[in-house]
PDB file of C-alpha atoms in Angstrom:
ATOM      1  CA  MET A   1      18.065 -75.378  46.107  1.00 39.00           C
ATOM      2  CA  ALA A   2      17.658 -79.081  45.209  1.00 36.00           C
ATOM      3  CA  LYS A   3      17.984 -78.147  41.181  1.00 37.00           C
ATOM      4  CA  ARG A   4      21.072 -76.454  41.834  1.00 37.00           C
ATOM      5  CA  LEU A   5      22.316 -79.456  44.248  1.00 29.00           C
ATOM      6  CA  LEU A   6      21.611 -82.184  41.006  1.00 30.00           C
ATOM      7  CA  LEU A   7      23.458 -79.456  37.731  1.00 33.00           C
ATOM      8  CA  ALA A   8      26.013 -79.245  40.269  1.00 34.00           C
ATOM      9  CA  ILE A   9      26.486 -83.415  40.288  1.00 34.00           C
ATOM     10  CA  ALA A  10      25.704 -83.646  36.554  1.00 35.00           C
ATOM     11  CA  CYS A  11      28.743 -81.284  36.422  1.00 37.00           C
ATOM     12  CA  VAL A  12      30.781 -82.873  38.788  1.00 35.00           C
ATOM     13  CA  ALA A  13      29.864 -86.399  36.631  1.00 39.00           C
ATOM     14  CA  ALA A  14      29.938 -84.604  32.955  1.00 43.00           C
ATOM     15  CA  CYS A  15      34.289 -83.094  33.940  1.00 46.00           C
ATOM     16  CA  SER A  16      35.054 -85.726  35.891  1.00 45.00           C
ATOM     17  CA  GLY A  17      34.140 -89.263  33.551  1.00 47.00           C
ATOM     18  CA  ALA A  18      37.614 -89.772  32.524  1.00 45.00           C
ATOM     19  CA  SER A  19      39.089 -90.002  35.774  1.00 48.00           C
ATOM     20  CA  ALA A  20      36.611 -93.121  36.285  1.00 68.00           C
ATOM     21  CA  ALA A  21      38.141 -94.541  33.127  1.00 76.00           C
ATOM     22  CA  ALA A  22      40.192 -98.165  33.085  1.00 85.00           C
ATOM     23  CA  TRP A  23      43.829 -97.158  31.304  1.00 93.00           C
ATOM     24  CA  PHE A  24      46.238 -99.607  29.840  1.00 94.00           C
ATOM     25  CA  PRO A  25      49.897 -98.523  29.491  1.00 95.00           C
ATOM     26  CA  VAL A  26      50.910 -98.436  25.645  1.00 95.00           C
ATOM     27  CA  PRO A  27      53.601-100.175  24.879  1.00 93.00           C
ATOM     28  CA  GLY A  28      56.606 -98.689  24.210  1.00 93.00           C
ATOM     29  CA  ALA A  29      55.466 -94.899  26.238  1.00 92.00           C
ATOM     30  CA  PRO A  30      55.584 -95.456  29.434  1.00 88.00           C
ATOM     31  CA  GLU A  31      54.146 -92.329  30.795  1.00 90.00           C
ATOM     32  CA  VAL A  32      51.144 -92.559  28.171  1.00 95.00           C
ATOM     33  CA  ASN A  33      47.991 -94.529  28.539  1.00 96.00           C
ATOM     34  CA  VAL A  34      44.521 -94.757  26.642  1.00 96.00           C
ATOM     35  CA  ASP A  35      40.868 -95.517  28.143  1.00 96.00           C
ATOM     36  CA  LEU A  36      40.304 -98.003  25.637  1.00 90.00           C
ATOM     37  CA  GLY A  37      36.409 -97.784  26.665  1.00 93.00           C
ATOM     38  CA  SER A  38      35.943 -94.943  25.500  1.00 95.00           C
ATOM     39  CA  LEU A  39      37.358 -95.150  22.127  1.00 94.00           C
ATOM     40  CA  GLU A  40      34.613 -95.010  19.273  1.00 96.00           C
ATOM     41  CA  GLN A  41      35.571 -95.130  15.727  1.00 96.00           C
ATOM     42  CA  GLN A  42      33.909 -93.632  12.523  1.00 94.00           C
ATOM     43  CA  GLY A  43      35.929 -94.749   9.191  1.00 94.00           C
ATOM     44  CA  GLN A  44      39.829 -94.090   9.397  1.00 95.00           C
ATOM     45  CA  ARG A  45      39.115 -91.408  12.709  1.00 97.00           C
ATOM     46  CA  VAL A  46      39.580 -92.793  16.406  1.00 98.00           C
ATOM     47  CA  VAL A  47      38.744 -90.626  18.877  1.00 98.00           C
ATOM     48  CA  LEU A  48      39.617 -91.643  23.073  1.00 96.00           C
ATOM     49  CA  TRP A  49      41.075 -89.984  26.146  1.00 97.00           C
ATOM     50  CA  VAL A  50      44.498 -90.059  26.756  1.00 96.00           C
ATOM     51  CA  ARG A  51      46.900 -89.627  29.358  1.00 95.00           C
ATOM     52  CA  TRP A  52      50.365 -88.483  30.342  1.00 92.00           C
ATOM     53  CA  TRP A  53      52.286 -87.711  33.570  1.00 89.00           C
ATOM     54  CA  GLY A  54      53.598 -84.433  33.535  1.00 84.00           C
ATOM     55  CA  ARG A  55      52.474 -82.015  30.114  1.00 81.00           C
ATOM     56  CA  ALA A  56      50.969 -83.088  26.871  1.00 82.00           C
ATOM     57  CA  PRO A  57      52.599 -82.421  24.152  1.00 80.00           C
ATOM     58  CA  LEU A  58      49.848 -81.285  22.927  1.00 81.00           C
ATOM     59  CA  LEU A  59      48.747 -79.147  25.446  1.00 78.00           C
ATOM     60  CA  ALA A  60      49.475 -74.929  25.305  1.00 70.00           C
ATOM     61  CA  GLN A  61      52.360 -73.560  26.662  1.00 69.00           C
ATOM     62  CA  ASP A  62      51.106 -71.118  28.331  1.00 64.00           C
ATOM     63  CA  ALA A  63      49.224 -73.422  30.573  1.00 63.00           C
ATOM     64  CA  PRO A  64      50.210 -73.515  33.884  1.00 68.00           C
ATOM     65  CA  ALA A  65      52.127 -76.222  35.395  1.00 79.00           C
ATOM     66  CA  VAL A  66      51.002 -79.840  35.377  1.00 86.00           C
ATOM     67  CA  HIS A  67      51.154 -83.605  37.239  1.00 88.00           C
ATOM     68  CA  ARG A  68      49.291 -85.169  34.952  1.00 91.00           C
ATOM     69  CA  SER A  69      47.281 -84.128  31.572  1.00 92.00           C
ATOM     70  CA  THR A  70      43.938 -86.347  30.051  1.00 94.00           C
ATOM     71  CA  LEU A  71      43.017 -85.708  26.303  1.00 94.00           C
ATOM     72  CA  ARG A  72      40.782 -86.124  24.170  1.00 98.00           C
ATOM     73  CA  LEU A  73      42.471 -86.980  21.433  1.00 97.00           C
ATOM     74  CA  GLU A  74      40.964 -88.173  17.536  1.00 98.00           C
ATOM     75  CA  PHE A  75      43.563 -89.997  15.314  1.00 98.00           C
ATOM     76  CA  ASP A  76      43.521 -89.789  11.708  1.00 98.00           C
ATOM     77  CA  CYS A  77      44.134 -93.184  11.157  1.00 97.00           C
ATOM     78  CA  GLY A  78      44.919 -92.733   7.650  1.00 95.00           C
ATOM     79  CA  ALA A  79      46.884 -89.260   7.186  1.00 97.00           C
ATOM     80  CA  ARG A  80      48.914 -90.132  10.188  1.00 97.00           C
ATOM     81  CA  ALA A  81      47.928 -87.572  12.173  1.00 98.00           C
ATOM     82  CA  VAL A  82      45.886 -86.497  15.830  1.00 97.00           C
ATOM     83  CA  ARG A  83      43.729 -83.563  16.967  1.00 97.00           C
ATOM     84  CA  MET A  84      43.208 -82.638  20.629  1.00 95.00           C
ATOM     85  CA  LEU A  85      39.508 -82.569  20.803  1.00 97.00           C
ATOM     86  CA  GLU A  86      39.936 -81.419  25.491  1.00 96.00           C
ATOM     87  CA  ALA A  87      42.053 -81.361  27.342  1.00 93.00           C
ATOM     88  CA  GLN A  88      42.219 -81.494  31.789  1.00 93.00           C
ATOM     89  CA  GLY A  89      45.571 -80.629  33.306  1.00 91.00           C
ATOM     90  CA  HIS A  90      45.899 -81.323  37.700  1.00 92.00           C
ATOM     91  CA  ASP A  91      48.791 -80.814  40.214  1.00 90.00           C
ATOM     92  CA  ALA A  92      50.620 -83.435  41.421  1.00 90.00           C
ATOM     93  CA  GLN A  93      46.869 -83.375  44.657  1.00 92.00           C
ATOM     94  CA  GLY A  94      45.085 -84.102  41.746  1.00 90.00           C
ATOM     95  CA  ARG A  95      43.453 -81.148  41.486  1.00 92.00           C
ATOM     96  CA  ALA A  96      42.130 -79.410  37.786  1.00 92.00           C
ATOM     97  CA  VAL A  97      45.299 -76.606  36.702  1.00 90.00           C
ATOM     98  CA  PHE A  98      43.496 -76.085  32.993  1.00 88.00           C
ATOM     99  CA  MET A  99      40.683 -77.620  31.335  1.00 92.00           C
ATOM    100  CA  SER A 100      39.339 -76.708  27.492  1.00 91.00           C
ATOM    101  CA  SER A 101      37.125 -77.688  25.265  1.00 94.00           C
ATOM    102  CA  VAL A 102      37.801 -76.041  22.143  1.00 93.00           C
ATOM    103  CA  PRO A 103      39.834 -78.155  19.445  1.00 95.00           C
ATOM    104  CA  GLY A 104      43.321 -77.231  18.031  1.00 92.00           C
ATOM    105  CA  PRO A 105      44.158 -77.705  14.791  1.00 94.00           C
ATOM    106  CA  SER A 106      44.890 -80.892  13.247  1.00 96.00           C
ATOM    107  CA  ARG A 107      49.216 -81.732  13.028  1.00 95.00           C
ATOM    108  CA  LYS A 108      51.563 -85.133  12.009  1.00 97.00           C
ATOM    109  CA  VAL A 109      52.241 -87.051  14.333  1.00 96.00           C
ATOM    110  CA  THR A 110      55.543 -86.143  15.522  1.00 91.00           C
ATOM    111  CA  GLY A 111      57.938 -87.242  18.988  1.00 91.00           C
ATOM    112  CA  GLU A 112      58.173 -90.957  20.362  1.00 92.00           C
ATOM    113  CA  ASP A 113      55.868 -91.195  22.681  1.00 91.00           C
ATOM    114  CA  LEU A 114      52.692 -89.399  19.505  1.00 93.00           C
ATOM    115  CA  ALA A 115      54.256 -92.163  18.050  1.00 95.00           C
ATOM    116  CA  TRP A 116      53.630 -94.941  19.735  1.00 96.00           C
ATOM    117  CA  THR A 117      50.318 -94.378  20.668  1.00 95.00           C
ATOM    118  CA  TYR A 118      49.238 -93.535  17.494  1.00 97.00           C
ATOM    119  CA  ASP A 119      50.498 -97.006  16.926  1.00 96.00           C
ATOM    120  CA  ALA A 120      48.795 -98.442  19.681  1.00 94.00           C
ATOM    121  CA  VAL A 121      45.412 -96.815  18.992  1.00 95.00           C
ATOM    122  CA  CYS A 122      45.649 -97.538  15.343  1.00 96.00           C
ATOM    123  CA  GLU A 123      46.106-100.713  15.937  1.00 94.00           C
ATOM    124  CA  ALA A 124      43.245-101.305  18.576  1.00 91.00           C
ATOM    125  CA  ALA A 125      41.039 -99.429  16.204  1.00 92.00           C
ATOM    126  CA  ARG A 126      41.574-101.676  13.597  1.00 91.00           C
ATOM    127  CA  ALA A 127      41.735-105.092  15.180  1.00 91.00           C
ATOM    128  CA  GLY A 128      38.286-104.137  16.599  1.00 82.00           C
ATOM    129  CA  SER A 129      36.656-103.176  13.617  1.00 56.00           C
TER     130      SER A 129
END
């Protein structure tokens, strides 16, 4: 019984890691926040958690309606491309209604909010390296 409880606590802690983050707004994209504390950089590639109010543009269209999307994204700052690594969708009460840890394909950055996010993330990575 104690092992099950410890496993449950570990799973909750791992799954809710993004919700305990310190979010910073993306200049020019008021619906988007990034967790700079989660930023990992390897060469031209930058990975971090990004939060959208509403459905993020990279979420699958068949995902249920979400109030807030939290995505772990990989930005390729040399190719102006982005790839979704993980996704979480929450309803208005904060309950998880969608989760995926299946990485998506790399795609070119399109759309104003995603373009502002790409620019902010890649600039933060350049400034920090």
